[in-house]
Amino acid sequence: MQNSRSSSRHFRFLPYLLLLPSLAVLCMFVFYPFVRNIVLSLTMTDVAGNVVKFVGMKNYERLFSSQTFLNSLTVSFRFALMVGIPTFVLGFLLALAAAEQKRGSRIYETMYTMPLVIAAAPASVIWYMIYSPSGGLLNYLAGVSINWLSSPQLAIWCVAAVTVWANLGLNVIFLLTGFRNVPVELLESAKIDGAGYCVRVRKIIIPLASPQIFFVVFYNIITSFQTFAQVRLLTDGGPYYTTNVLIFQIYKEAFYNSRFYTACAMSVILFLIIFVITRVQFVFERRGVHY
């Protein structure tokens, strides 16, 4: 009896012991920095990031009276729409076109997903050379001489195009997986019953691939708000703050201006924005996603 009790206790605590290393890493690199960030957002810090005094919500009040911060919020939401919608639409159409496996389909499937293996920094350098006003490939092919990244009207569209190109591969992979998991027999039965291609896509493919569609929409929104490397390397937030998204403004406040308390407050606001969008998405998930 005693041996059975000791063994049951051992197995009762064994899962927690196995989880302990992962929990320690999460606490060290996720939970502690998150709590520390919230605390710093309620204080004033020196140039080294050390706490000077507690100020409460004054940092947040100062932010919402700052034109630079409000502009970065507006640019971030605009940029999210400019990236999220085209990325999903193009990924959906390309995955739909590649859903039927045919001879040689692996070639263009690889071409669709190729940008996924290129890191953001070298990809941005490549596109910087393409957008170059002197000798750039885009100006050469279009037969024009436009300084794309220095135009207040065109710069954000250029950065958005690079981000769409970089994120398109993952969209195609997940959507293609969802589309190919649809039973072929079901599609053939619908076709025999007289259902056209658009009807089959709307009534069969989209509902059965709704988990992958939900994930892709969620992924596009998150990555659009977290786009940093393209902005940093292509435009550096300019011209005239037209590409100064919120995450890049956080970077500038912390590492250019040494105002870590302001950067922490902005980070908390960015977290709340993404959190609210995520909760709204999960509400729609219960209604439209079928597992």
Short mmCIF file of C-alpha atoms in Angstrom, two decimals:
data_model
loop_
_atom_site.label_atom_id
_atom_site.label_comp_id
_atom_site.label_asym_id
_atom_site.label_seq_id
_atom_site.Cartn_x
_atom_site.Cartn_y
_atom_site.Cartn_z
CA MET A 1 0.00 0.00 0.00
CA GLN A 2 2.78 2.42 0.92
CA ASN A 3 4.64 1.68 -2.32
CA SER A 4 1.49 2.33 -4.38
CA ARG A 5 0.88 5.63 -2.59
CA SER A 6 4.45 6.83 -3.15
CA SER A 7 4.31 5.86 -6.82
CA SER A 8 0.98 7.68 -7.28
CA ARG A 9 2.47 10.81 -5.69
CA HIS A 10 5.47 10.49 -7.97
CA PHE A 11 3.29 10.34 -11.08
CA ARG A 12 1.14 13.18 -9.76
CA PHE A 13 4.07 15.60 -9.62
CA LEU A 14 5.96 14.25 -12.61
CA PRO A 15 4.10 16.36 -15.23
CA TYR A 16 4.89 19.55 -13.30
CA LEU A 17 8.55 18.59 -13.04
CA LEU A 18 8.67 17.99 -16.78
CA LEU A 19 7.03 21.34 -17.45
CA LEU A 20 9.33 23.19 -15.04
CA PRO A 21 12.13 24.01 -17.55
CA SER A 22 9.65 25.40 -20.10
CA LEU A 23 7.82 27.38 -17.42
CA ALA A 24 11.12 28.80 -16.18
CA VAL A 25 12.04 29.97 -19.69
CA LEU A 26 8.58 31.49 -20.21
CA CYS A 27 8.74 33.32 -16.89
CA MET A 28 12.22 34.64 -17.63
CA PHE A 29 11.74 35.76 -21.23
CA VAL A 30 7.96 36.37 -21.54
CA PHE A 31 6.08 36.97 -18.30
CA TYR A 32 8.73 38.93 -16.39
CA PRO A 33 9.53 41.30 -19.32
CA PHE A 34 5.79 41.83 -19.85
CA VAL A 35 5.17 42.77 -16.20
CA ARG A 36 8.37 44.86 -16.16
CA ASN A 37 7.20 46.73 -19.26
CA ILE A 38 3.88 47.62 -17.59
CA VAL A 39 5.70 48.84 -14.48
CA LEU A 40 8.11 51.00 -16.49
CA SER A 41 5.21 52.53 -18.41
CA LEU A 42 3.98 53.98 -15.10
CA THR A 43 7.32 55.57 -14.19
CA MET A 44 9.94 58.05 -15.36
CA THR A 45 13.32 56.58 -16.28
CA ASP A 46 16.80 57.92 -16.92
CA VAL A 47 18.83 57.42 -20.11
CA ALA A 48 19.92 53.98 -18.88
CA GLY A 49 16.35 52.81 -18.29
CA ASN A 50 16.50 52.95 -14.50
CA VAL A 51 13.38 54.04 -12.62
CA VAL A 52 13.50 57.62 -11.34
CA LYS A 53 9.99 58.12 -9.99
CA PHE A 54 6.45 56.80 -10.23
CA VAL A 55 4.08 58.96 -12.31
CA GLY A 56 1.05 56.71 -12.77
CA MET A 57 -1.01 57.29 -15.91
CA LYS A 58 0.71 60.54 -16.90
CA ASN A 59 2.74 58.81 -19.60
CA TYR A 60 -0.45 57.60 -21.25
CA GLU A 61 -2.08 61.03 -20.96
CA ARG A 62 0.99 62.56 -22.59
CA LEU A 63 0.85 60.05 -25.42
CA PHE A 64 -2.75 60.74 -26.37
CA SER A 65 -1.96 64.44 -26.56
CA SER A 66 1.06 63.80 -28.81
CA GLN A 67 0.51 64.35 -32.51
CA THR A 68 3.42 62.04 -33.37
CA PHE A 69 1.88 59.14 -31.46
CA LEU A 70 -1.58 59.70 -32.91
CA ASN A 71 -0.07 59.83 -36.39
CA SER A 72 1.78 56.54 -35.79
CA LEU A 73 -1.50 54.95 -34.66
CA THR A 74 -3.25 56.12 -37.83
CA VAL A 75 -0.39 54.94 -40.03
CA SER A 76 -0.38 51.54 -38.27
CA PHE A 77 -4.09 50.91 -38.87
CA ARG A 78 -3.82 52.10 -42.44
CA PHE A 79 -0.77 49.92 -43.02
CA ALA A 80 -2.56 46.89 -41.49
CA LEU A 81 -5.38 47.25 -44.02
CA MET A 82 -2.97 47.79 -46.90
CA VAL A 83 -1.08 44.61 -45.98
CA GLY A 84 -3.71 42.30 -44.51
CA ILE A 85 -6.36 42.47 -47.24
CA PRO A 86 -4.11 42.08 -50.34
CA THR A 87 -2.04 39.35 -48.68
CA PHE A 88 -5.12 37.28 -47.88
CA VAL A 89 -6.80 37.85 -51.27
CA LEU A 90 -3.67 36.99 -53.27
CA GLY A 91 -2.88 34.01 -51.04
CA PHE A 92 -6.45 32.76 -51.37
CA LEU A 93 -6.45 33.02 -55.17
CA LEU A 94 -3.01 31.42 -55.59
CA ALA A 95 -3.85 28.58 -53.18
CA LEU A 96 -7.15 28.02 -54.94
CA ALA A 97 -5.40 27.86 -58.30
CA ALA A 98 -2.87 25.34 -56.96
CA ALA A 99 -5.38 23.23 -55.02
CA GLU A 100 -5.82 20.73 -57.84
CA GLN A 101 -2.59 18.78 -58.10
CA LYS A 102 -1.45 18.61 -61.70
CA ARG A 103 1.74 17.76 -63.51
CA GLY A 104 4.42 20.32 -62.70
CA SER A 105 2.36 21.94 -59.94
CA ARG A 106 5.26 21.60 -57.49
CA ILE A 107 7.20 24.16 -59.51
CA TYR A 108 4.79 27.07 -59.11
CA GLU A 109 3.97 25.98 -55.54
CA THR A 110 7.66 26.47 -54.76
CA MET A 111 7.65 29.82 -56.55
CA TYR A 112 4.69 31.03 -54.47
CA THR A 113 6.39 30.13 -51.18
CA MET A 114 9.95 31.18 -52.08
CA PRO A 115 9.78 34.62 -50.35
CA LEU A 116 9.10 32.82 -47.06
CA VAL A 117 12.70 31.57 -46.82
CA ILE A 118 14.22 35.05 -47.26
CA ALA A 119 14.77 37.00 -44.05
CA ALA A 120 13.24 40.46 -43.74
CA ALA A 121 16.59 42.31 -43.74
CA PRO A 122 18.07 40.94 -46.99
CA ALA A 123 14.64 41.09 -48.64
CA SER A 124 14.37 44.78 -47.74
CA VAL A 125 17.84 45.44 -49.17
CA ILE A 126 16.86 43.70 -52.42
CA TRP A 127 13.69 45.76 -52.70
CA TYR A 128 15.60 48.94 -51.83
CA MET A 129 17.72 48.31 -54.91
CA ILE A 130 14.58 47.62 -56.98
CA TYR A 131 13.02 50.90 -55.83
CA SER A 132 16.24 52.87 -56.36
CA PRO A 133 15.60 56.07 -58.39
CA SER A 134 18.89 55.67 -60.24
CA GLY A 135 19.28 52.32 -61.94
CA GLY A 136 16.47 50.61 -60.06
CA LEU A 137 14.74 47.70 -61.77
CA LEU A 138 11.25 49.15 -61.28
CA ASN A 139 12.06 52.45 -62.95
CA TYR A 140 13.86 50.60 -65.75
CA LEU A 141 10.91 48.31 -66.49
CA ALA A 142 8.33 51.11 -66.20
CA GLY A 143 10.42 53.57 -68.21
CA VAL A 144 10.08 56.28 -65.57
CA SER A 145 12.29 58.09 -63.09
CA ILE A 146 10.45 58.13 -59.75
CA ASN A 147 11.96 58.28 -56.28
CA TRP A 148 9.51 55.74 -54.87
CA LEU A 149 10.68 55.67 -51.25
CA SER A 150 10.98 59.44 -50.92
CA SER A 151 7.45 60.21 -52.10
CA PRO A 152 4.97 60.88 -49.25
CA GLN A 153 2.19 59.39 -51.38
CA LEU A 154 4.04 56.29 -52.61
CA ALA A 155 6.39 55.30 -49.77
CA ILE A 156 3.84 53.50 -47.59
CA TRP A 157 2.51 51.62 -50.62
CA CYS A 158 6.03 50.49 -51.46
CA VAL A 159 6.64 49.21 -47.93
CA ALA A 160 3.22 47.52 -47.93
CA ALA A 161 4.02 45.80 -51.25
CA VAL A 162 7.25 44.39 -49.82
CA THR A 163 5.41 43.14 -46.72
CA VAL A 164 2.68 41.52 -48.83
CA TRP A 165 5.34 39.80 -50.92
CA ALA A 166 7.16 38.58 -47.79
CA ASN A 167 4.01 37.24 -46.06
CA LEU A 168 2.39 35.70 -49.12
CA GLY A 169 4.23 32.38 -48.88
CA LEU A 170 2.86 31.41 -45.47
CA ASN A 171 -0.66 32.38 -46.56
CA VAL A 172 -0.39 30.09 -49.58
CA ILE A 173 0.97 27.18 -47.53
CA PHE A 174 -1.79 27.19 -44.92
CA LEU A 175 -4.63 27.91 -47.33
CA LEU A 176 -3.38 25.28 -49.76
CA THR A 177 -3.31 22.76 -46.92
CA GLY A 178 -6.90 23.60 -46.02
CA PHE A 179 -8.13 23.42 -49.59
CA ARG A 180 -6.47 20.07 -50.25
CA ASN A 181 -7.99 18.58 -47.11
CA VAL A 182 -11.46 19.00 -48.63
CA PRO A 183 -12.68 15.53 -49.72
CA VAL A 184 -12.51 15.16 -53.49
CA GLU A 185 -15.62 12.96 -53.43
CA LEU A 186 -17.63 15.79 -51.93
CA LEU A 187 -16.56 18.22 -54.65
CA GLU A 188 -17.27 15.69 -57.38
CA SER A 189 -20.73 14.98 -55.98
CA ALA A 190 -21.53 18.68 -55.93
CA LYS A 191 -20.27 19.02 -59.50
CA ILE A 192 -22.48 16.12 -60.65
CA ASP A 193 -25.46 17.79 -58.93
CA GLY A 194 -24.89 20.87 -61.07
CA ALA A 195 -23.00 23.12 -58.62
CA GLY A 196 -20.70 25.53 -60.46
CA TYR A 197 -17.12 26.29 -59.47
CA CYS A 198 -17.97 29.45 -57.50
CA VAL A 199 -20.75 27.63 -55.65
CA ARG A 200 -18.38 24.79 -54.72
CA VAL A 201 -15.84 27.26 -53.44
CA ARG A 202 -18.39 29.25 -51.41
CA LYS A 203 -20.46 26.35 -50.08
CA ILE A 204 -17.87 23.59 -49.62
CA ILE A 205 -14.24 24.70 -49.79
CA ILE A 206 -14.47 27.85 -47.66
CA PRO A 207 -16.50 26.27 -44.79
CA LEU A 208 -14.27 23.17 -44.62
CA ALA A 209 -11.08 25.26 -44.82
CA SER A 210 -12.35 27.86 -42.33
CA PRO A 211 -9.77 26.95 -39.60
CA GLN A 212 -6.89 27.70 -41.96
CA ILE A 213 -8.62 30.85 -43.23
CA PHE A 214 -9.10 32.05 -39.65
CA PHE A 215 -5.44 31.44 -38.83
CA VAL A 216 -4.23 33.27 -41.95
CA VAL A 217 -6.41 36.33 -41.23
CA PHE A 218 -5.15 36.36 -37.63
CA TYR A 219 -1.54 36.00 -38.79
CA ASN A 220 -1.82 38.83 -41.32
CA ILE A 221 -3.20 41.27 -38.75
CA ILE A 222 -0.52 40.45 -36.17
CA THR A 223 2.39 40.65 -38.62
CA SER A 224 1.16 43.90 -40.16
CA PHE A 225 1.20 45.58 -36.74
CA GLN A 226 4.65 44.10 -36.02
CA THR A 227 6.33 45.03 -39.31
CA PHE A 228 9.64 46.65 -38.44
CA ALA A 229 12.56 45.63 -40.65
CA GLN A 230 10.97 46.86 -43.90
CA VAL A 231 10.19 50.27 -42.41
CA ARG A 232 13.61 50.58 -40.77
CA LEU A 233 15.62 49.69 -43.88
CA LEU A 234 13.47 51.15 -46.65
CA THR A 235 12.19 54.48 -45.32
CA ASP A 236 13.32 54.86 -41.69
CA GLY A 237 9.81 56.10 -40.87
CA GLY A 238 9.79 58.81 -43.51
CA PRO A 239 9.21 60.74 -45.58
CA TYR A 240 7.44 63.18 -43.25
CA TYR A 241 6.36 60.35 -40.89
CA THR A 242 4.15 58.77 -43.57
CA THR A 243 5.56 55.28 -42.82
CA ASN A 244 6.16 55.83 -39.11
CA VAL A 245 4.21 52.83 -37.81
CA LEU A 246 3.73 52.38 -34.07
CA ILE A 247 6.32 49.66 -33.57
CA PHE A 248 8.97 51.78 -35.30
CA GLN A 249 8.01 54.78 -33.14
CA ILE A 250 8.52 52.53 -30.08
CA TYR A 251 12.00 51.70 -31.36
CA LYS A 252 12.86 55.37 -31.90
CA GLU A 253 11.61 56.44 -28.47
CA ALA A 254 13.68 53.75 -26.76
CA PHE A 255 16.93 53.71 -28.73
CA TYR A 256 17.04 57.15 -30.38
CA ASN A 257 15.55 59.34 -27.66
CA SER A 258 16.27 57.14 -24.59
CA ARG A 259 12.70 57.66 -23.39
CA PHE A 260 12.13 54.09 -22.27
CA TYR A 261 9.04 54.97 -20.25
CA THR A 262 7.35 56.35 -23.38
CA ALA A 263 8.36 53.30 -25.40
CA CYS A 264 6.96 51.00 -22.69
CA ALA A 265 3.65 52.88 -22.63
CA MET A 266 3.41 52.62 -26.42
CA SER A 267 4.17 48.90 -26.19
CA VAL A 268 1.31 48.40 -23.74
CA ILE A 269 -1.06 50.24 -26.09
CA LEU A 270 0.10 48.12 -29.04
CA PHE A 271 -0.50 44.99 -26.95
CA LEU A 272 -4.02 46.17 -26.08
CA ILE A 273 -4.80 46.88 -29.75
CA ILE A 274 -3.69 43.41 -30.82
CA PHE A 275 -5.49 41.85 -27.84
CA VAL A 276 -8.80 43.53 -28.70
CA ILE A 277 -8.51 42.56 -32.37
CA THR A 278 -7.74 38.99 -31.32
CA ARG A 279 -10.76 38.80 -29.02
CA VAL A 280 -13.02 40.11 -31.79
CA GLN A 281 -11.62 37.47 -34.12
CA PHE A 282 -12.33 34.69 -31.64
CA VAL A 283 -15.93 35.89 -31.35
CA PHE A 284 -16.30 35.51 -35.11
CA GLU A 285 -14.48 32.16 -34.93
CA ARG A 286 -17.29 30.63 -32.88
CA ARG A 287 -19.78 31.64 -35.55
CA GLY A 288 -17.97 30.95 -38.79
CA VAL A 289 -15.20 28.41 -38.17
CA HIS A 290 -16.02 24.71 -38.46
CA TYR A 291 -13.59 22.15 -37.04
#
